Short mmCIF file of C-alpha atoms and ligand atoms in Angstrom, two decimals:
data_model
loop_
_atom_site.label_atom_id
_atom_site.label_comp_id
_atom_site.label_asym_id
_atom_site.label_seq_id
_atom_site.Cartn_x
_atom_site.Cartn_y
_atom_site.Cartn_z
CA MET A 1 -0.36 -0.16 -0.16
CA THR A 2 0.77 3.42 -0.83
CA GLY A 3 2.69 5.06 1.97
CA GLY A 4 4.36 9.52 2.02
CA ASN A 5 2.34 12.25 3.34
CA HIS A 6 -0.97 12.76 1.36
CA PRO A 7 -4.13 11.34 3.07
CA ARG A 8 -4.99 7.54 1.83
CA ARG A 9 -8.30 7.27 0.63
CA VAL A 10 -10.39 4.65 2.68
CA ILE A 11 -13.95 3.75 0.89
CA LEU A 12 -16.11 1.32 2.55
CA ALA A 13 -18.67 0.47 -0.47
CA GLY A 14 -21.67 -0.51 1.15
CA GLY A 15 -23.90 1.22 4.29
CA GLY A 16 -24.45 -2.37 5.38
CA HIS A 17 -24.52 -4.73 8.88
CA ALA A 18 -21.18 -5.07 8.00
CA HIS A 19 -19.82 -2.03 7.93
CA LEU A 20 -21.29 -0.05 10.74
CA ALA A 21 -18.77 -1.07 13.57
CA VAL A 22 -16.23 0.23 10.70
CA LEU A 23 -18.27 3.70 10.93
CA ALA A 24 -18.41 2.85 14.23
CA ASP A 25 -14.69 2.51 15.29
CA TRP A 26 -13.61 5.83 13.14
CA ALA A 27 -16.08 7.93 15.01
CA ALA A 28 -14.83 7.43 18.35
CA GLN A 29 -11.55 7.22 17.16
CA GLU A 30 -9.44 9.24 14.52
CA LEU A 31 -7.64 7.34 12.08
CA PRO A 32 -4.93 9.08 10.90
CA ASN A 33 -3.57 10.48 8.07
CA THR A 34 -6.85 9.44 5.31
CA GLU A 35 -9.49 10.90 3.87
CA ARG A 36 -12.68 8.28 3.92
CA VAL A 37 -15.08 8.19 2.26
CA LEU A 38 -19.07 6.07 2.40
CA VAL A 39 -20.47 4.85 -0.47
CA THR A 40 -23.53 3.63 -0.57
CA ARG A 41 -27.13 2.94 -2.50
CA GLN A 42 -29.36 4.95 0.55
CA ARG A 43 -29.38 7.07 2.91
CA HIS A 44 -31.14 4.32 5.52
CA LEU A 45 -30.43 1.19 6.32
CA ALA A 46 -32.86 -1.45 6.88
CA TYR A 47 -31.69 -3.53 9.96
CA SER A 48 -33.48 -6.91 9.35
CA GLY A 49 -33.72 -8.24 12.41
CA MET A 50 -36.59 -6.30 12.50
CA LEU A 51 -38.15 -6.07 8.96
CA PRO A 52 -40.66 -9.02 9.23
CA GLY A 53 -42.02 -6.93 12.54
CA TRP A 54 -42.03 -4.03 10.48
CA MET A 55 -43.55 -6.87 7.84
CA ALA A 56 -45.92 -7.82 9.89
CA GLY A 57 -47.41 -4.62 11.50
CA ARG A 58 -45.48 -4.27 14.86
CA TYR A 59 -42.73 -2.10 14.03
CA ARG A 60 -42.79 1.59 11.96
CA ALA A 61 -40.25 1.91 9.51
CA GLU A 62 -38.57 4.56 11.48
CA ASP A 63 -38.20 1.49 14.37
CA LEU A 64 -35.93 -0.52 12.19
CA LEU A 65 -34.02 2.26 9.95
CA ILE A 66 -31.07 4.04 10.86
CA ASP A 67 -29.49 7.09 9.48
CA LEU A 68 -26.34 6.69 7.89
CA ALA A 69 -25.33 10.45 8.00
CA PRO A 70 -24.56 11.11 11.61
CA LEU A 71 -22.78 7.48 10.70
CA ALA A 72 -20.95 8.91 8.88
CA GLU A 73 -20.92 12.17 10.08
CA ALA A 74 -19.34 10.68 12.89
CA ALA A 75 -17.00 8.84 11.59
CA GLY A 76 -15.69 11.61 9.37
CA ALA A 77 -16.77 9.92 6.47
CA ARG A 78 -18.04 11.86 3.50
CA LEU A 79 -21.33 9.71 2.39
CA VAL A 80 -21.80 9.63 -1.38
CA LEU A 81 -25.38 8.58 -2.55
CA ASP A 82 -24.76 6.58 -5.52
CA ASP A 83 -24.17 2.65 -6.65
CA VAL A 84 -20.97 0.66 -7.29
CA VAL A 85 -21.98 -0.55 -10.57
CA GLY A 86 -17.81 -1.69 -10.94
CA LEU A 87 -14.41 -1.88 -9.91
CA ASP A 88 -11.42 -1.89 -10.81
CA ALA A 89 -9.29 -4.56 -8.24
CA ALA A 90 -6.11 -3.85 -10.42
CA ALA A 91 -6.64 0.19 -11.53
CA ARG A 92 -7.92 0.71 -7.59
CA HIS A 93 -10.86 2.47 -8.81
CA LEU A 94 -14.78 1.46 -8.34
CA ARG A 95 -17.32 3.19 -11.08
CA LEU A 96 -20.63 4.28 -10.15
CA ALA A 97 -23.98 4.54 -11.46
CA SER A 98 -23.56 8.05 -12.24
CA GLY A 99 -20.81 8.10 -14.17
CA ALA A 100 -18.46 8.98 -11.17
CA THR A 101 -15.13 7.27 -11.06
CA LEU A 102 -13.44 7.20 -7.16
CA ALA A 103 -9.76 5.98 -6.89
CA PHE A 104 -8.21 4.18 -3.40
CA ASP A 105 -6.48 2.87 -1.84
CA LEU A 106 -7.72 1.23 0.82
CA LEU A 107 -10.69 -0.63 -0.07
CA SER A 108 -13.49 -2.49 2.05
CA VAL A 109 -16.27 -3.82 0.19
CA ALA A 110 -19.49 -4.57 1.87
CA THR A 111 -22.70 -4.20 -0.25
CA GLY A 112 -24.26 -7.36 0.75
CA GLY A 113 -25.69 -10.45 -2.20
CA THR A 114 -28.34 -9.95 -4.43
CA ILE A 115 -31.71 -12.41 -4.89
CA ALA A 116 -31.61 -13.69 -9.22
CA THR A 117 -34.89 -13.20 -10.83
CA GLU A 118 -35.29 -14.33 -13.92
CA ALA A 119 -37.00 -18.22 -13.05
CA PHE A 120 -39.42 -15.57 -12.13
CA ALA A 121 -40.04 -12.67 -15.08
CA ALA A 122 -43.24 -13.75 -16.00
CA LEU A 123 -44.61 -12.79 -12.69
CA GLY A 124 -43.82 -9.30 -13.18
CA ALA A 125 -45.05 -6.74 -11.60
CA ARG A 126 -46.69 -9.89 -8.76
CA LEU A 127 -43.07 -10.31 -7.66
CA LEU A 128 -41.38 -9.08 -5.13
CA PRO A 129 -37.56 -9.46 -4.08
CA VAL A 130 -37.01 -8.52 -0.36
CA ARG A 131 -33.34 -7.43 -1.41
CA PRO A 132 -33.11 -4.63 -2.44
CA VAL A 133 -34.49 -4.55 1.15
CA GLU A 134 -35.50 -1.05 0.51
CA ALA A 135 -37.54 -1.57 -2.10
CA PHE A 136 -38.89 -4.21 -1.01
CA MET A 137 -40.15 -2.26 1.80
CA THR A 138 -41.89 0.16 -1.36
CA GLY A 139 -43.48 -3.04 -2.31
CA TRP A 140 -44.89 -4.08 0.57
CA ASP A 141 -47.02 -0.64 2.26
CA ALA A 142 -47.95 -0.61 -1.83
CA PHE A 143 -49.18 -4.32 -1.11
CA CYS A 144 -51.10 -4.08 1.64
CA ALA A 145 -52.50 -0.83 0.98
CA ALA A 146 -54.99 -2.61 -1.35
CA GLY A 147 -56.21 -4.90 2.05
CA PRO A 148 -55.45 -8.06 2.83
CA GLY A 149 -56.91 -11.83 1.89
CA ARG A 150 -55.12 -11.68 -0.85
CA ALA A 151 -53.05 -14.81 -2.35
CA VAL A 152 -49.33 -14.18 -1.36
CA ALA A 153 -46.41 -17.05 -2.12
CA VAL A 154 -43.05 -16.17 -0.18
CA VAL A 155 -40.14 -18.67 -1.78
CA GLY A 156 -37.38 -19.48 -0.17
CA GLY A 157 -37.86 -21.95 2.94
CA GLY A 158 -34.37 -20.20 5.31
CA ALA A 159 -35.74 -18.66 8.51
CA ALA A 160 -36.50 -15.34 6.85
CA GLY A 161 -39.16 -17.07 4.39
CA VAL A 162 -40.17 -18.89 7.03
CA GLU A 163 -40.55 -15.41 9.08
CA LEU A 164 -41.48 -13.76 5.52
CA ALA A 165 -44.53 -16.04 5.71
CA LEU A 166 -45.75 -15.85 8.73
CA ALA A 167 -45.62 -11.72 9.10
CA ALA A 168 -47.37 -12.31 5.36
CA ALA A 169 -50.17 -14.45 7.34
CA ARG A 170 -50.30 -12.06 10.30
CA ARG A 171 -51.20 -9.03 7.50
CA GLY A 172 -54.47 -11.69 6.90
CA HIS A 173 -53.09 -12.61 3.38
CA HIS A 174 -53.39 -16.56 2.64
CA VAL A 175 -49.81 -17.46 2.40
CA HIS A 176 -48.04 -20.87 0.71
CA LEU A 177 -44.40 -21.38 1.23
CA ILE A 178 -42.34 -22.72 -0.77
CA ALA A 179 -38.77 -24.54 -0.71
CA PRO A 180 -37.67 -28.00 -1.82
CA ALA A 181 -37.91 -30.28 1.18
CA THR A 182 -33.86 -30.27 2.77
CA GLY A 183 -34.28 -25.84 1.35
CA PHE A 184 -36.37 -26.59 5.02
CA MET A 185 -34.44 -24.30 7.20
CA PRO A 186 -31.87 -26.29 6.43
CA GLY A 187 -28.31 -25.09 9.25
CA HIS A 188 -30.95 -25.47 11.68
CA GLY A 189 -31.68 -28.02 14.20
CA ALA A 190 -34.90 -30.94 13.69
CA TRP A 191 -36.18 -29.21 17.21
CA ALA A 192 -36.48 -25.73 15.25
CA ARG A 193 -38.05 -26.85 11.86
CA HIS A 194 -40.81 -29.10 14.33
CA LEU A 195 -41.49 -25.39 15.63
CA ALA A 196 -41.61 -22.94 12.50
CA ARG A 197 -43.96 -25.78 11.19
CA THR A 198 -46.06 -25.69 13.85
CA ALA A 199 -46.01 -22.63 14.09
CA LEU A 200 -46.61 -22.05 9.91
CA ALA A 201 -49.80 -24.57 10.42
CA ARG A 202 -50.90 -22.56 13.44
CA ALA A 203 -51.23 -19.70 11.38
CA GLY A 204 -52.86 -20.75 8.11
CA VAL A 205 -49.52 -21.33 5.85
CA ILE A 206 -49.87 -23.89 3.51
CA VAL A 207 -46.40 -25.29 3.00
CA HIS A 208 -45.30 -26.68 -0.47
CA ALA A 209 -41.76 -28.94 -0.55
CA SER A 210 -41.09 -28.11 -3.73
CA MET A 211 -38.74 -26.09 -7.13
CA ALA A 212 -40.85 -22.72 -8.30
CA ARG A 213 -40.46 -21.13 -11.32
CA GLY A 214 -42.57 -17.62 -12.86
CA ARG A 215 -45.61 -18.61 -15.09
CA PRO A 216 -47.85 -15.47 -16.21
CA GLU A 217 -50.63 -17.34 -14.69
CA GLY A 218 -49.02 -17.34 -11.41
CA LEU A 219 -45.88 -20.49 -9.95
CA ALA A 220 -45.57 -22.86 -10.90
CA LEU A 221 -44.37 -26.61 -8.42
CA ASP A 222 -43.17 -29.83 -9.84
CA ASP A 223 -46.29 -31.59 -10.09
CA GLY A 224 -47.14 -28.95 -12.66
CA ALA A 225 -49.81 -27.95 -10.76
CA ILE A 226 -49.69 -23.27 -10.80
CA LEU A 227 -50.60 -21.73 -7.38
CA PRO A 228 -51.40 -18.19 -9.08
CA VAL A 229 -50.68 -15.31 -6.39
CA ASP A 230 -51.49 -11.26 -6.57
CA LEU A 231 -47.78 -11.25 -5.18
CA ALA A 232 -44.92 -13.68 -4.99
CA ILE A 233 -42.16 -12.37 -2.15
CA LEU A 234 -38.52 -13.80 -3.34
CA ALA A 235 -36.21 -14.90 -0.23
CA THR A 236 -33.81 -17.26 -2.05
CA GLY A 237 -30.75 -16.37 -0.52
CA SER A 238 -27.74 -14.15 -0.76
CA GLY A 239 -26.32 -14.42 -4.79
CA PRO A 240 -23.50 -12.08 -5.80
CA PRO A 241 -24.22 -8.96 -7.63
CA GLY A 242 -23.26 -9.56 -11.33
CA TRP A 243 -20.15 -6.61 -11.19
CA LEU A 244 -18.03 -8.69 -9.38
CA ALA A 245 -17.24 -11.22 -12.20
CA ASP A 246 -15.41 -8.29 -13.83
CA SER A 247 -13.49 -6.82 -11.25
CA GLY A 248 -10.36 -9.15 -10.87
CA LEU A 249 -10.61 -10.38 -7.73
CA ALA A 250 -10.62 -13.77 -6.66
CA LEU A 251 -13.84 -15.01 -6.42
CA ASP A 252 -15.38 -18.54 -6.18
CA PRO A 253 -17.02 -20.53 -7.99
CA CYS A 254 -20.26 -18.78 -7.15
CA GLY A 255 -19.10 -14.86 -7.48
CA PHE A 256 -18.21 -14.29 -3.61
CA VAL A 257 -15.06 -12.01 -3.33
CA LEU A 258 -12.82 -14.66 -2.08
CA THR A 259 -11.00 -13.71 1.86
CA GLY A 260 -9.40 -14.95 3.81
CA ALA A 261 -10.01 -15.11 7.64
CA ASP A 262 -8.72 -11.85 8.46
CA LEU A 263 -11.55 -10.91 6.28
CA ARG A 264 -8.56 -9.67 3.21
CA SER A 265 -8.91 -10.34 -0.27
CA ALA A 266 -6.82 -13.59 -1.40
CA SER A 267 -6.42 -11.64 -4.43
CA HIS A 268 -5.82 -7.89 -3.89
CA ALA A 269 -4.29 -6.82 -0.02
CA GLU A 270 -5.41 -3.28 -0.66
CA VAL A 271 -9.42 -4.63 -0.85
CA PHE A 272 -11.65 -6.01 2.19
CA ALA A 273 -14.38 -7.63 1.91
CA ALA A 274 -17.59 -8.85 4.47
CA GLY A 275 -20.84 -9.99 4.98
CA ASP A 276 -23.29 -11.37 2.03
CA LEU A 277 -20.86 -10.68 -1.05
CA ALA A 278 -17.79 -12.50 0.86
CA ALA A 279 -16.61 -16.11 1.22
CA ARG A 280 -13.67 -17.63 3.42
CA THR A 281 -10.75 -20.09 1.53
CA ASP A 282 -10.62 -21.64 5.10
CA LEU A 283 -14.49 -22.21 5.41
CA ALA A 284 -17.96 -21.93 4.76
CA LEU A 285 -19.82 -19.06 7.08
CA PRO A 286 -24.09 -19.61 6.23
CA ARG A 287 -24.78 -15.64 4.99
CA ALA A 288 -26.29 -13.70 7.59
CA GLY A 289 -26.58 -10.34 9.58
CA VAL A 290 -24.55 -11.67 12.88
CA HIS A 291 -21.76 -12.96 11.05
CA ALA A 292 -21.93 -9.40 9.18
CA VAL A 293 -21.98 -8.01 12.29
CA LYS A 294 -19.34 -9.87 14.39
CA ALA A 295 -17.08 -9.27 11.33
CA GLY A 296 -17.65 -5.91 11.66
CA PRO A 297 -14.83 -5.06 14.92
CA VAL A 298 -12.57 -6.96 13.15
CA LEU A 299 -12.91 -5.43 9.73
CA ALA A 300 -12.38 -1.95 12.01
CA ALA A 301 -9.29 -3.60 13.41
CA ASN A 302 -8.30 -4.78 10.09
CA LEU A 303 -8.29 -1.85 8.14
CA ARG A 304 -6.39 0.49 10.45
CA ALA A 305 -3.34 -2.52 11.04
CA ALA A 306 -3.07 -2.15 7.33
CA LEU A 307 -2.95 1.02 6.57
CA ALA A 308 -0.12 1.46 9.64
CA GLY A 309 1.54 -2.14 7.62
CA ALA A 310 0.79 -4.00 11.00
CA GLY A 311 -0.55 -7.62 11.70
CA LEU A 312 -3.90 -8.45 10.78
CA ARG A 313 -6.54 -10.71 12.84
CA ALA A 314 -8.65 -12.99 12.29
CA TYR A 315 -13.44 -13.32 12.33
CA GLN A 316 -13.00 -16.16 13.82
CA PRO A 317 -16.93 -16.97 14.29
CA GLY A 318 -18.72 -19.83 16.80
CA SER A 319 -19.37 -23.07 15.86
CA ARG A 320 -23.23 -22.06 16.73
CA ARG A 321 -25.51 -19.02 16.61
CA LEU A 322 -27.94 -18.39 18.59
CA ALA A 323 -30.78 -17.18 16.08
CA LEU A 324 -34.36 -15.92 16.97
CA LEU A 325 -37.25 -15.88 15.16
CA ALA A 326 -40.18 -13.74 15.01
CA THR A 327 -43.46 -15.54 14.52
CA GLY A 328 -45.84 -13.16 14.13
CA ASP A 329 -47.72 -13.61 16.79
CA GLY A 330 -46.39 -12.56 19.62
CA ARG A 331 -43.71 -15.38 20.01
CA ALA A 332 -40.07 -16.22 18.87
CA ILE A 333 -38.17 -19.58 18.13
CA ALA A 334 -34.97 -19.18 19.28
CA SER A 335 -32.19 -21.90 17.51
CA TRP A 336 -28.81 -22.88 18.33
CA GLY A 337 -27.30 -26.09 17.54
CA GLN A 338 -29.45 -28.61 17.56
CA PHE A 339 -31.52 -27.16 21.01
CA ALA A 340 -34.89 -24.84 20.84
CA ALA A 341 -37.36 -23.47 22.22
CA ALA A 342 -40.53 -21.11 21.48
CA GLY A 343 -42.24 -18.38 23.65
CA ARG A 344 -43.27 -14.95 24.35
CA TRP A 345 -40.20 -13.87 26.98
CA LEU A 346 -38.40 -14.30 23.46
CA SER A 347 -40.59 -12.31 21.22
CA ARG A 348 -39.99 -9.86 24.28
CA VAL A 349 -36.41 -11.02 24.50
CA LYS A 350 -35.79 -11.03 21.06
CA ASP A 351 -37.39 -7.52 20.74
CA ARG A 352 -34.92 -5.86 23.37
CA ILE A 353 -32.07 -7.32 21.48
CA ASP A 354 -33.52 -5.61 18.32
CA ARG A 355 -34.03 -2.59 19.20
CA GLY A 356 -30.39 -2.76 21.49
CA PHE A 357 -28.81 -3.19 18.18
CA VAL A 358 -30.06 -0.33 16.40
CA ALA A 359 -30.11 2.45 19.20
CA ARG A 360 -26.34 1.68 19.42
CA TYR A 361 -25.87 3.06 15.76
CA THR A 362 -28.68 5.75 15.99
CA ARG A 363 -28.45 7.56 19.48
CA ARG A 364 -25.45 9.89 18.67
CA ASN A 365 -23.56 10.08 22.59
CA ALA A 366 -23.21 6.41 21.34
CA ILE A 367 -22.09 6.50 17.83
CA ARG A 368 -18.83 9.34 19.01
CA GLY A 369 -18.65 6.45 22.15
CA GLU A 370 -18.92 8.39 24.38
C1 FAD B 401 -35.70 -10.61 5.19
C2 FAD B 401 -34.42 -11.22 5.55
C3 FAD B 401 -34.48 -11.17 7.30
C4 FAD B 401 -33.39 -11.29 8.10
N1 FAD B 401 -32.70 -12.36 9.59
C5 FAD B 401 -31.72 -11.93 9.92
C6 FAD B 401 -31.28 -12.41 11.95
O1 FAD B 401 -32.86 -12.28 11.70
N2 FAD B 401 -30.56 -12.36 11.46
C7 FAD B 401 -29.23 -12.86 10.60
O2 FAD B 401 -28.24 -13.70 11.12
N3 FAD B 401 -29.57 -12.60 9.59
C8 FAD B 401 -30.71 -12.41 9.30
N4 FAD B 401 -31.31 -11.45 7.81
C9 FAD B 401 -29.95 -11.36 6.99
C10 FAD B 401 -28.54 -10.51 6.68
O3 FAD B 401 -29.81 -9.39 6.82
C11 FAD B 401 -27.71 -10.06 5.80
O4 FAD B 401 -26.96 -10.95 6.31
C12 FAD B 401 -26.87 -9.19 6.62
O5 FAD B 401 -27.55 -8.04 6.22
C13 FAD B 401 -25.61 -8.79 5.44
O6 FAD B 401 -24.79 -8.31 6.13
P1 FAD B 401 -23.84 -7.43 4.39
O7 FAD B 401 -23.54 -5.47 5.47
O8 FAD B 401 -22.99 -7.99 3.86
O9 FAD B 401 -25.01 -6.05 3.65
P2 FAD B 401 -25.89 -5.03 4.28
O10 FAD B 401 -26.77 -5.61 5.51
O11 FAD B 401 -26.99 -5.68 2.73
O12 FAD B 401 -26.12 -4.54 3.40
C14 FAD B 401 -25.62 -3.77 2.56
C15 FAD B 401 -25.78 -1.86 1.96
O13 FAD B 401 -25.06 -2.43 1.21
C16 FAD B 401 -26.12 -1.13 -0.08
N5 FAD B 401 -25.74 -1.83 -1.36
C17 FAD B 401 -26.49 -2.28 -1.70
N6 FAD B 401 -25.62 -2.34 -3.61
C18 FAD B 401 -24.73 -1.58 -3.79
C19 FAD B 401 -24.62 -1.42 -4.46
N7 FAD B 401 -24.40 -1.66 -5.81
N8 FAD B 401 -23.12 0.04 -4.53
C20 FAD B 401 -24.52 0.90 -3.44
N9 FAD B 401 -24.45 0.41 -2.47
C21 FAD B 401 -25.10 -0.36 -2.66
C22 FAD B 401 -27.35 -1.49 0.10
O14 FAD B 401 -28.17 -0.38 0.61
C23 FAD B 401 -27.14 -1.78 2.03
O15 FAD B 401 -27.20 -0.21 2.49
C24 FAD B 401 -31.97 -11.80 6.76
C25 FAD B 401 -31.80 -11.51 5.25
C26 FAD B 401 -33.67 -10.85 5.18
C27 FAD B 401 -33.52 -10.56 3.77
#
């Protein structure tokens, strides 16, 4: 990395879960001789842990939105609201949708995952991918404005898909959840899956063990049946953004940015990556906000270390992670390894954790580390 006395430009691409701790770190402690930039699509980040609760009508949008402008200001970072559409890792610059080019000395890229919609395009306006989250929130608001009682399908049986289906049922819609049998809450224990199926049955959600494809008449299932829908929500898991393909960065076979345990690109020392668009060379990490968030402090420390030419730390996730799923009825399911439980008290615990997380990044004093 180039040294000298000129300020080095450090860019954070993506104002998401992985970069919150980096902004807080910069706010708490000066990063000498740097020009800092945060380039991100939208001024607000929706905290994903509360998204199903918002969808169910339990939270207002402002309860889960984190305003990135004061965070960037406290961090001494220039906020650029734009879309990254290209990266040239060798030439060290980003291309933005506005046509601008941003050169960097050090880059951390965490713009999150994308959802592949091609197989569902025939649904047209009835299609609502859960990412980008901002567009999802606008789309769900517009759908709900026309009243309850309509047919909603959620495609994707991960924890997020289950929570979204339960939230849609809570709003009075007729809900179908579609996922192949092996794709129902993968990574969770048998008891957590049982509790989730029980919650879905109680809410009247019909679960289809199938793949789905979009047709003009509705969703085509494996057995040839067509499910007519007013809305198909895609929660099919994160894919990599397409612009990474030409970046020159080392990517895994699926197109995610390959990093070591220190979150540094496997091919370019000036590039770090974390969150949903990264893939580790040493282990397979599920794409979950908890890893994006927990990697954040390590990322912050390693960006400092990279600038100082010091050694890097490793992000070592625990072997099990606690997941708390909102079931839309004032209860929650806790899933930890093979252990699982459900109850109202877990919903209160989840609410406290989630509100605490958002508050940590919205209270001015907390942002400044005071
Ligand atoms: C409904 C739902 C519920 C979830 N619930 C949980 C949960 O309870 N627990 C859990 O662990 N995980 C959960 N997840 C997963 C979690 O949201 C992700 O793993 C996490 O958000 C990844 O963080 P990230 O920093 O990689 O990206 P994100 O948090 O997605 O942030 C990406 C940021 O980059 C911006 N951006 C995107 N593209 C561009 C671009 N081209 N240019 C500039 N900026 C861009 C976005 O606007 C955003 O600010 C849930 C996901 C969903 C969809």
